[in-house]
Tab-separated table of C-alpha atoms in Angstrom:
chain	number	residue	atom	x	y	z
O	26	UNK	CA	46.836	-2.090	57.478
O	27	UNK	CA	46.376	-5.333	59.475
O	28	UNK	CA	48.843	-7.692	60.316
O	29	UNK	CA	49.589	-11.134	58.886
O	30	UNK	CA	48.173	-14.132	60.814
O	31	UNK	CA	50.763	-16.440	58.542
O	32	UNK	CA	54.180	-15.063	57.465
O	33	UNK	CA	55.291	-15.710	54.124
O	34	UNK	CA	58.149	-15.430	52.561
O	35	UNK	CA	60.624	-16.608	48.833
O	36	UNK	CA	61.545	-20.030	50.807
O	37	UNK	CA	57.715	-21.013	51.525
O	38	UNK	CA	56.777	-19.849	48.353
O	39	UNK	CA	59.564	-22.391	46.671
O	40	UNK	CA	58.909	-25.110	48.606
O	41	UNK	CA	55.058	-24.850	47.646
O	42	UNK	CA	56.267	-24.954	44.356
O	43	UNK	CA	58.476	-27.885	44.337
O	44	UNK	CA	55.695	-30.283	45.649
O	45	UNK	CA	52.742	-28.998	43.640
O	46	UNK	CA	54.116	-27.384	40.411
O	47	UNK	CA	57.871	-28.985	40.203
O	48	UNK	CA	57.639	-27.206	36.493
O	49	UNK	CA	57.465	-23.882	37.971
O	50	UNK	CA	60.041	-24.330	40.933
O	51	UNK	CA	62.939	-22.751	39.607
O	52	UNK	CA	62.022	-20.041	37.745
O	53	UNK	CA	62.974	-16.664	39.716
O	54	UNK	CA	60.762	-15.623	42.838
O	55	UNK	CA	60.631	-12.398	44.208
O	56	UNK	CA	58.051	-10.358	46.387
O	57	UNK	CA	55.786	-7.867	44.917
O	58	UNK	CA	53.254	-6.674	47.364
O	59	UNK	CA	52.184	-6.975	50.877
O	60	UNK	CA	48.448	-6.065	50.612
O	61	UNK	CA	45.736	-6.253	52.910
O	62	UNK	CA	44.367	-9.708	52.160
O	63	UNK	CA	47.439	-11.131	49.838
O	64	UNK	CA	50.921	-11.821	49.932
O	65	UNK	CA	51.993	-11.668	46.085
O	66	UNK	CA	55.394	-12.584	44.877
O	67	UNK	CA	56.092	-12.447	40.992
O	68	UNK	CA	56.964	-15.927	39.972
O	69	UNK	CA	59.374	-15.705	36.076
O	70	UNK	CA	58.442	-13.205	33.545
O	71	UNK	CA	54.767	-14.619	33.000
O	72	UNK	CA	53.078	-15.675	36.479
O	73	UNK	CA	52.677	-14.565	39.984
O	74	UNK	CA	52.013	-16.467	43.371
O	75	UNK	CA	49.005	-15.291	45.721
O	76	UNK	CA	48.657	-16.400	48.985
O	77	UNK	CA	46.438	-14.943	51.731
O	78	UNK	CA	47.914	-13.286	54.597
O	79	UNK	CA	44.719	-13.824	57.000
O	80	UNK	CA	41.519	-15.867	57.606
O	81	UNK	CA	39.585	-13.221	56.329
O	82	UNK	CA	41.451	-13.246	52.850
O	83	UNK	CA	40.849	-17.201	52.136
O	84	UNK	CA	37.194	-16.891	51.110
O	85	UNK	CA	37.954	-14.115	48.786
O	86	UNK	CA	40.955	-16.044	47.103
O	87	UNK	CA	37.946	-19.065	47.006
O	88	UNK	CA	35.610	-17.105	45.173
O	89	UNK	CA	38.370	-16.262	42.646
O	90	UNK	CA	39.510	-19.391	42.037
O	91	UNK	CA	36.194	-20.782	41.616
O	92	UNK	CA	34.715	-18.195	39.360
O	93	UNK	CA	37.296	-16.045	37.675
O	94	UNK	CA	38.576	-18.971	35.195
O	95	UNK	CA	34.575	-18.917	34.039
O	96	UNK	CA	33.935	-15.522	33.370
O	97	UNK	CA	37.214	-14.485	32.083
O	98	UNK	CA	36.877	-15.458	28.360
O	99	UNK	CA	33.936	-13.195	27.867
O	100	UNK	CA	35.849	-9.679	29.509
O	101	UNK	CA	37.470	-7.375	27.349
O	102	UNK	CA	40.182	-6.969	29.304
O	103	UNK	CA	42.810	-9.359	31.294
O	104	UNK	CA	42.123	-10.443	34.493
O	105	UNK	CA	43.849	-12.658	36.846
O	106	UNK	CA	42.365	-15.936	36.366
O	107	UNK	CA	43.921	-18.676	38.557
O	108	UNK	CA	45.914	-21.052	36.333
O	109	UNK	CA	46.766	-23.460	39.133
O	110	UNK	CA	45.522	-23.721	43.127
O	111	UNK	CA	47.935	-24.694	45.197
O	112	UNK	CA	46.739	-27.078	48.696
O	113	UNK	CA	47.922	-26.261	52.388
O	114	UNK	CA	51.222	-27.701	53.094
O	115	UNK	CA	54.573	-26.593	54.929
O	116	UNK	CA	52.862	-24.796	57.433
O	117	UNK	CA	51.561	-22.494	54.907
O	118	UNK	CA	47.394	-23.086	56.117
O	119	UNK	CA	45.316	-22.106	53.050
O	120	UNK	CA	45.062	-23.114	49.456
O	121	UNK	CA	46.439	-20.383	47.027
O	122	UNK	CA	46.635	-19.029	43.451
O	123	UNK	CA	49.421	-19.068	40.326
O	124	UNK	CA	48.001	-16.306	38.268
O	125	UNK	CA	49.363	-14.627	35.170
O	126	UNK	CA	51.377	-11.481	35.677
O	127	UNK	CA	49.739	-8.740	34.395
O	128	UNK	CA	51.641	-5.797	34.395
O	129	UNK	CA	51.496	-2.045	34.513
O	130	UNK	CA	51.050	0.390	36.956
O	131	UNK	CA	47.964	1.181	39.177
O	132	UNK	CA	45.380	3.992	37.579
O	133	UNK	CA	45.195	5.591	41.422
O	134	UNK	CA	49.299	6.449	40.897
O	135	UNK	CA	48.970	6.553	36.591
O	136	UNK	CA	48.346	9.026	34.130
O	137	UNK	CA	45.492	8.586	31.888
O	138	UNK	CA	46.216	9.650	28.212
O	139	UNK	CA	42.642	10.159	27.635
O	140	UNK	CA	39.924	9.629	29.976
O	141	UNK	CA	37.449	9.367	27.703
O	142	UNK	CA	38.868	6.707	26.040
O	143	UNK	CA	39.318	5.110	29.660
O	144	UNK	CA	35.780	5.617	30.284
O	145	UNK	CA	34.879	4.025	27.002
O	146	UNK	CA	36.771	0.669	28.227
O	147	UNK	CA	35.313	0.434	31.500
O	148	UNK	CA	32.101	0.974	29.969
O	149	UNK	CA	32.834	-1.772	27.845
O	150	UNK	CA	34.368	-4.100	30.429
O	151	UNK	CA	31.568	-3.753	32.458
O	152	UNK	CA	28.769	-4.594	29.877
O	153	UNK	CA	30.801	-7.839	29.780
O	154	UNK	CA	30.854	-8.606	33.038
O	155	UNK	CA	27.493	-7.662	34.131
O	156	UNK	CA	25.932	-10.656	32.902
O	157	UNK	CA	22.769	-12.407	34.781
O	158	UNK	CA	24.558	-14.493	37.274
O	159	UNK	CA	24.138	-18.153	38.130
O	160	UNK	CA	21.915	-19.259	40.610
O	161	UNK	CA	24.769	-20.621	42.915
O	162	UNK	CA	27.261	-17.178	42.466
O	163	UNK	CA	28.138	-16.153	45.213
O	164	UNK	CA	26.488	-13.295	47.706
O	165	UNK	CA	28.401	-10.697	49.614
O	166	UNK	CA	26.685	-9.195	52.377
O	167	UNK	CA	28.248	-5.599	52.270
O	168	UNK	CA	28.991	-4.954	48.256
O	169	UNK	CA	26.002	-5.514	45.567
O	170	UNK	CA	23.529	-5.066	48.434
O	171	UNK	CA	20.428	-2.978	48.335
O	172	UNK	CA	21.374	0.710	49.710
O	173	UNK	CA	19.842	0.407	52.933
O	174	UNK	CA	22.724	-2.446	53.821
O	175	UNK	CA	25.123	0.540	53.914
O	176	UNK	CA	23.451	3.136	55.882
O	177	UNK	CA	24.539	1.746	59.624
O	178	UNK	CA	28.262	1.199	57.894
O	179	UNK	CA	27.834	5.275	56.105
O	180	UNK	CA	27.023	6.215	60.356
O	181	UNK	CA	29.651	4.225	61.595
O	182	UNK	CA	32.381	5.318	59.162
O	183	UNK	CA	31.250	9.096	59.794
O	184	UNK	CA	31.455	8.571	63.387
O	185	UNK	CA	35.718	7.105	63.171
O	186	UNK	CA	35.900	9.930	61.276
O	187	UNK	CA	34.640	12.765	63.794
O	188	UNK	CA	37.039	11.514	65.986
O	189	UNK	CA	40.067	11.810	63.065
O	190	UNK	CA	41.690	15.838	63.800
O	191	UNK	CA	43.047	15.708	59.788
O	192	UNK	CA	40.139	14.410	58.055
O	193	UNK	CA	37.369	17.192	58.039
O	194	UNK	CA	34.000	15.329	56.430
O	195	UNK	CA	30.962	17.706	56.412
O	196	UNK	CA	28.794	15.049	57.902
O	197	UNK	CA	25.568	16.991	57.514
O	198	UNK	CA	25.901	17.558	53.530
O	199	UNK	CA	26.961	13.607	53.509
O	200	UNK	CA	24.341	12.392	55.399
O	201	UNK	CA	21.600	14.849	53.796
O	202	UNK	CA	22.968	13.415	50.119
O	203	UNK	CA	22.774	9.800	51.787
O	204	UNK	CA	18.880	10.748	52.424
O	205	UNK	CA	18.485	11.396	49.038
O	206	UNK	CA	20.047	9.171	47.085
O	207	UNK	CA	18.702	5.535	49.301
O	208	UNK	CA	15.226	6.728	48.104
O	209	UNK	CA	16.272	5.379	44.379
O	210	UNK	CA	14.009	2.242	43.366
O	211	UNK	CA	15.908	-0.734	44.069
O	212	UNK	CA	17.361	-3.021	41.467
O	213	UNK	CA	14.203	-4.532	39.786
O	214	UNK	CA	16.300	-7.259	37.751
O	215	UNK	CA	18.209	-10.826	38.267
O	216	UNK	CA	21.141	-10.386	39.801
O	217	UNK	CA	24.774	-9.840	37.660
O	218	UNK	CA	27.972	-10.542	38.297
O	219	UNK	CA	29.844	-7.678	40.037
O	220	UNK	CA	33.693	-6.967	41.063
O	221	UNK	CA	32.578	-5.629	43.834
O	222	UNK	CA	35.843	-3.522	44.742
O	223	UNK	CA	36.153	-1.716	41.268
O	224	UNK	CA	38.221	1.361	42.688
O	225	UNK	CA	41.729	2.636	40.828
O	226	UNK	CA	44.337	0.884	42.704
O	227	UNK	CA	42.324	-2.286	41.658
O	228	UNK	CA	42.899	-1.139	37.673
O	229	UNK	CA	46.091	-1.156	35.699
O	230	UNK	CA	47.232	1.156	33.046
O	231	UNK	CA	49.890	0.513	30.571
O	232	UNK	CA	52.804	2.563	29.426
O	233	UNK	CA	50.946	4.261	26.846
O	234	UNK	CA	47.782	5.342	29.543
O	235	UNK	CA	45.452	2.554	28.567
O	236	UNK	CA	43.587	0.527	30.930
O	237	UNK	CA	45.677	-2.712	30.539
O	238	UNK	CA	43.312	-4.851	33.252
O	239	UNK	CA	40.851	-5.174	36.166
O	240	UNK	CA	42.391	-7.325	39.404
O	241	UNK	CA	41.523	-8.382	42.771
O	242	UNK	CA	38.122	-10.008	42.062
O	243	UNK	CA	37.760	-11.523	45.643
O	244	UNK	CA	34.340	-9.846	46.431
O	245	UNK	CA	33.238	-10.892	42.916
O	246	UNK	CA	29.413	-11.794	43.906
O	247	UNK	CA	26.043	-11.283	42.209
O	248	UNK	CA	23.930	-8.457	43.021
O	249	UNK	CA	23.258	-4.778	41.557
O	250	UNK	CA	24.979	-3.721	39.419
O	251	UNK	CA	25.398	0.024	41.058
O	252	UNK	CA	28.509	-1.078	43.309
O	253	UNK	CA	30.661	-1.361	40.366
O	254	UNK	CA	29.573	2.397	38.453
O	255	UNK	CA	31.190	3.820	41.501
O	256	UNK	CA	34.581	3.597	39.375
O	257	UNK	CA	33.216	6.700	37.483
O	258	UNK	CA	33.414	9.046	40.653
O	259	UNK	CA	36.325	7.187	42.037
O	260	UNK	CA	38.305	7.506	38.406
O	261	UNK	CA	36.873	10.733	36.279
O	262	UNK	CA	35.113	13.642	36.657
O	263	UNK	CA	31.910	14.863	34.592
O	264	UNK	CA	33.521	14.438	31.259
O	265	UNK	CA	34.719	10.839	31.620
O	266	UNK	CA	31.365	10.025	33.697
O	267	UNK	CA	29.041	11.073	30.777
O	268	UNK	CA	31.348	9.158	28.571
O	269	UNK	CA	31.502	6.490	30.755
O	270	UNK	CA	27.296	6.372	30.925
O	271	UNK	CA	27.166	6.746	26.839
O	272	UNK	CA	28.991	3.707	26.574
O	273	UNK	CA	27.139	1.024	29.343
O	274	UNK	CA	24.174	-1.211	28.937
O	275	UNK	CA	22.915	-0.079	32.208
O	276	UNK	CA	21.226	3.447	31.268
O	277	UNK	CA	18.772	3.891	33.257
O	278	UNK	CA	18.885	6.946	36.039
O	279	UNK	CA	17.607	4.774	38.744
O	280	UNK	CA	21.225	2.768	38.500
O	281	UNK	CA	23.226	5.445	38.056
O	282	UNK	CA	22.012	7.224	41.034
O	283	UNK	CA	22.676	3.998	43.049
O	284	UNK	CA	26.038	4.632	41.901
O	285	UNK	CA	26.698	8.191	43.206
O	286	UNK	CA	25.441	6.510	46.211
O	287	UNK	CA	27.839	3.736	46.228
O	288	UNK	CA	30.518	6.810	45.531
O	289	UNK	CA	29.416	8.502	49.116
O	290	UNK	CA	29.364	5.152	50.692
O	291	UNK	CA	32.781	3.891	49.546
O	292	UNK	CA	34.343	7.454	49.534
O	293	UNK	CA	33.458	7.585	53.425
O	294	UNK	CA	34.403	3.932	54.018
O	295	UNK	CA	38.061	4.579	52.502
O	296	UNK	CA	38.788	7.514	54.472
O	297	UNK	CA	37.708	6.088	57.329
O	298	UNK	CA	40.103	3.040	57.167
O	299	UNK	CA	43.025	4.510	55.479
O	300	UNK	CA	44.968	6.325	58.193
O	301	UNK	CA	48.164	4.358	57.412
O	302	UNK	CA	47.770	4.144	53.287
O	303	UNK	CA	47.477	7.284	51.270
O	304	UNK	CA	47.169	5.561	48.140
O	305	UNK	CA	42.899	4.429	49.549
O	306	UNK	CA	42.993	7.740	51.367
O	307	UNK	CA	43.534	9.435	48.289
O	308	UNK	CA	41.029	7.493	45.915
O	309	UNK	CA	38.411	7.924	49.089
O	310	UNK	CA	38.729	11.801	49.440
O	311	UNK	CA	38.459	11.608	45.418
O	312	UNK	CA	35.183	9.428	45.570
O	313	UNK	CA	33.893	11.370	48.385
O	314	UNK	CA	34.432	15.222	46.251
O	315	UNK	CA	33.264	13.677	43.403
O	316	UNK	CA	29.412	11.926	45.002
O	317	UNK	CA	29.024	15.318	46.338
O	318	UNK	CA	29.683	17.790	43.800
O	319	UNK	CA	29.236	15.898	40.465
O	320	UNK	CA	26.004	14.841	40.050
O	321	UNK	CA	24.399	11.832	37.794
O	322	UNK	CA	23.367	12.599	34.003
O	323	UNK	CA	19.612	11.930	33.289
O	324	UNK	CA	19.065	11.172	29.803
């Protein structure tokens, strides 16, 4: 977990308010989460206040505030489109979000009342959002990326990891898998809109074990639209993933495939950077099981 370059706190997050939404200033404030990127503090019953904890964070909350409000009518599901940016100002250095409060509890900590049915509205989510992209979208270097992009990250994740005495990773069957799954045709198409970091602590579910919404859309880019199918190794197993495939515009083997990849990568890449956070540990070891031993259906 890195550490904040800015500290935030209720009394920043108040005094924000009073100069640039005077409306909102006195409704009751209180801190929610401490994340890697974001500071968010629940702002009355209805909103929430994002701020980014370091420089790495502000281009992400950019990219969300430029693009979320856009795409957002056309998902099937709530997402946390920006309904005010707030400007640097009390020593606080970046701009930063109001966003509606959308609540319910992570899917990497719920309970699913039917995964199928889950599978079904990720399918359909993603359909939505996996839309040709505008020409001026932006790129992300590491997610939405042609295969090859991750092979020196796959090595260099593998390698933390030999050095890790409680993580045991069977590097050989990884990196043998790896071989065989790059080889998959490239996508062929314009590039769609893509989260980009569609994993289950990014997903809420609702009291009743629904998928209530999709969050954290900072590495929302345009590219292939692989990255984002690796929620069906990172969520369900065979069952939900054939469900999951039924349901999504995207049929053909070649992309799903890319998305078992995407599983290995990301499974690798979670373990390897979640020493302190069992939560991504978790949902990595999960990812990693699931690339490996549950293979893509070919129609």
């Amino acid at each position: 977990m890195p550490s904040p370059e800015v500290d935030v706190d209720v009394a920043l997050v108040r005094r924000l308010l009073a100069d640039q939404f005077p409306d909102l200033a006195g409704l009751p404030i209180a801190v929610v989460a401490e994340g890697w990127d974001n500071s968010v503090f629940r702002l009355g019953d209805d909103l929430c206040v994002r701020l980014p904890r370091r420089t790495i964070a502000v281009g992400l909350a950019e990219v969300e505030q430029r693009w979320l409000p856009a795409i957002a009518p056309a998902l099937p599901l709530p997402v946390p489109a920006p309904v005010g940016v707030g400007q640097p100002a009390h020593g606080y250095p970046w701009t930063w979000s109001v966003c509606p409060w959308l609540p319910g509890d992570i899917a990497a900590t719920a309970t699913l009342a039917d995964e199928r049915e889950a599978a079904r509205q990720l399918a359909e989510f993603l359909t939505a959002l996996h839309r040709t992209s505008p020409p001026d979208a932006p790129r992300n270097v590491a997610r939405g990326v042609p295969l090859a992009v991750r092979t020196p990250l796959l090595h260099g994740a593998l390698d933390r990891l030999a050095d890790d005495p409680v993580t045991k990773v069977d590097r050989d069957r990884v990196v043998a898998l790896w071989d065989e799954l790059v080889a998959a045709p490239p996508w062929a198409h314009a590039p769609v809109w893509v989260h980009g970091d569609l994993h289950p602590a990014n997903m809420l579910v609702d009291g009743a074990g629904r998928i209530a919404a999709v969050i954290d859309f900072g590495e929302l880019s345009a590219g292939d639209p692989a990255t984002d199918l690796v929620i069906a190794w990172m969520l369900f197993g065979a069952h939900g993933r054939a469900e999951m495939r039924a349901n999504y515009r995207q049929d053909d083997d070649d992309t799903w495939v890319r998305g078992r990849a995407w599983a290995l990568a990301l499974g690798v890449a979670f373990l390897a950077a979640s020493a302190d956070h069992p939560i991504i540990n978790g949902i990595g070891a999960r990812a990693l099981a699931q690339a490996l031993d549950g293979g893509t259906t070919r129609r």
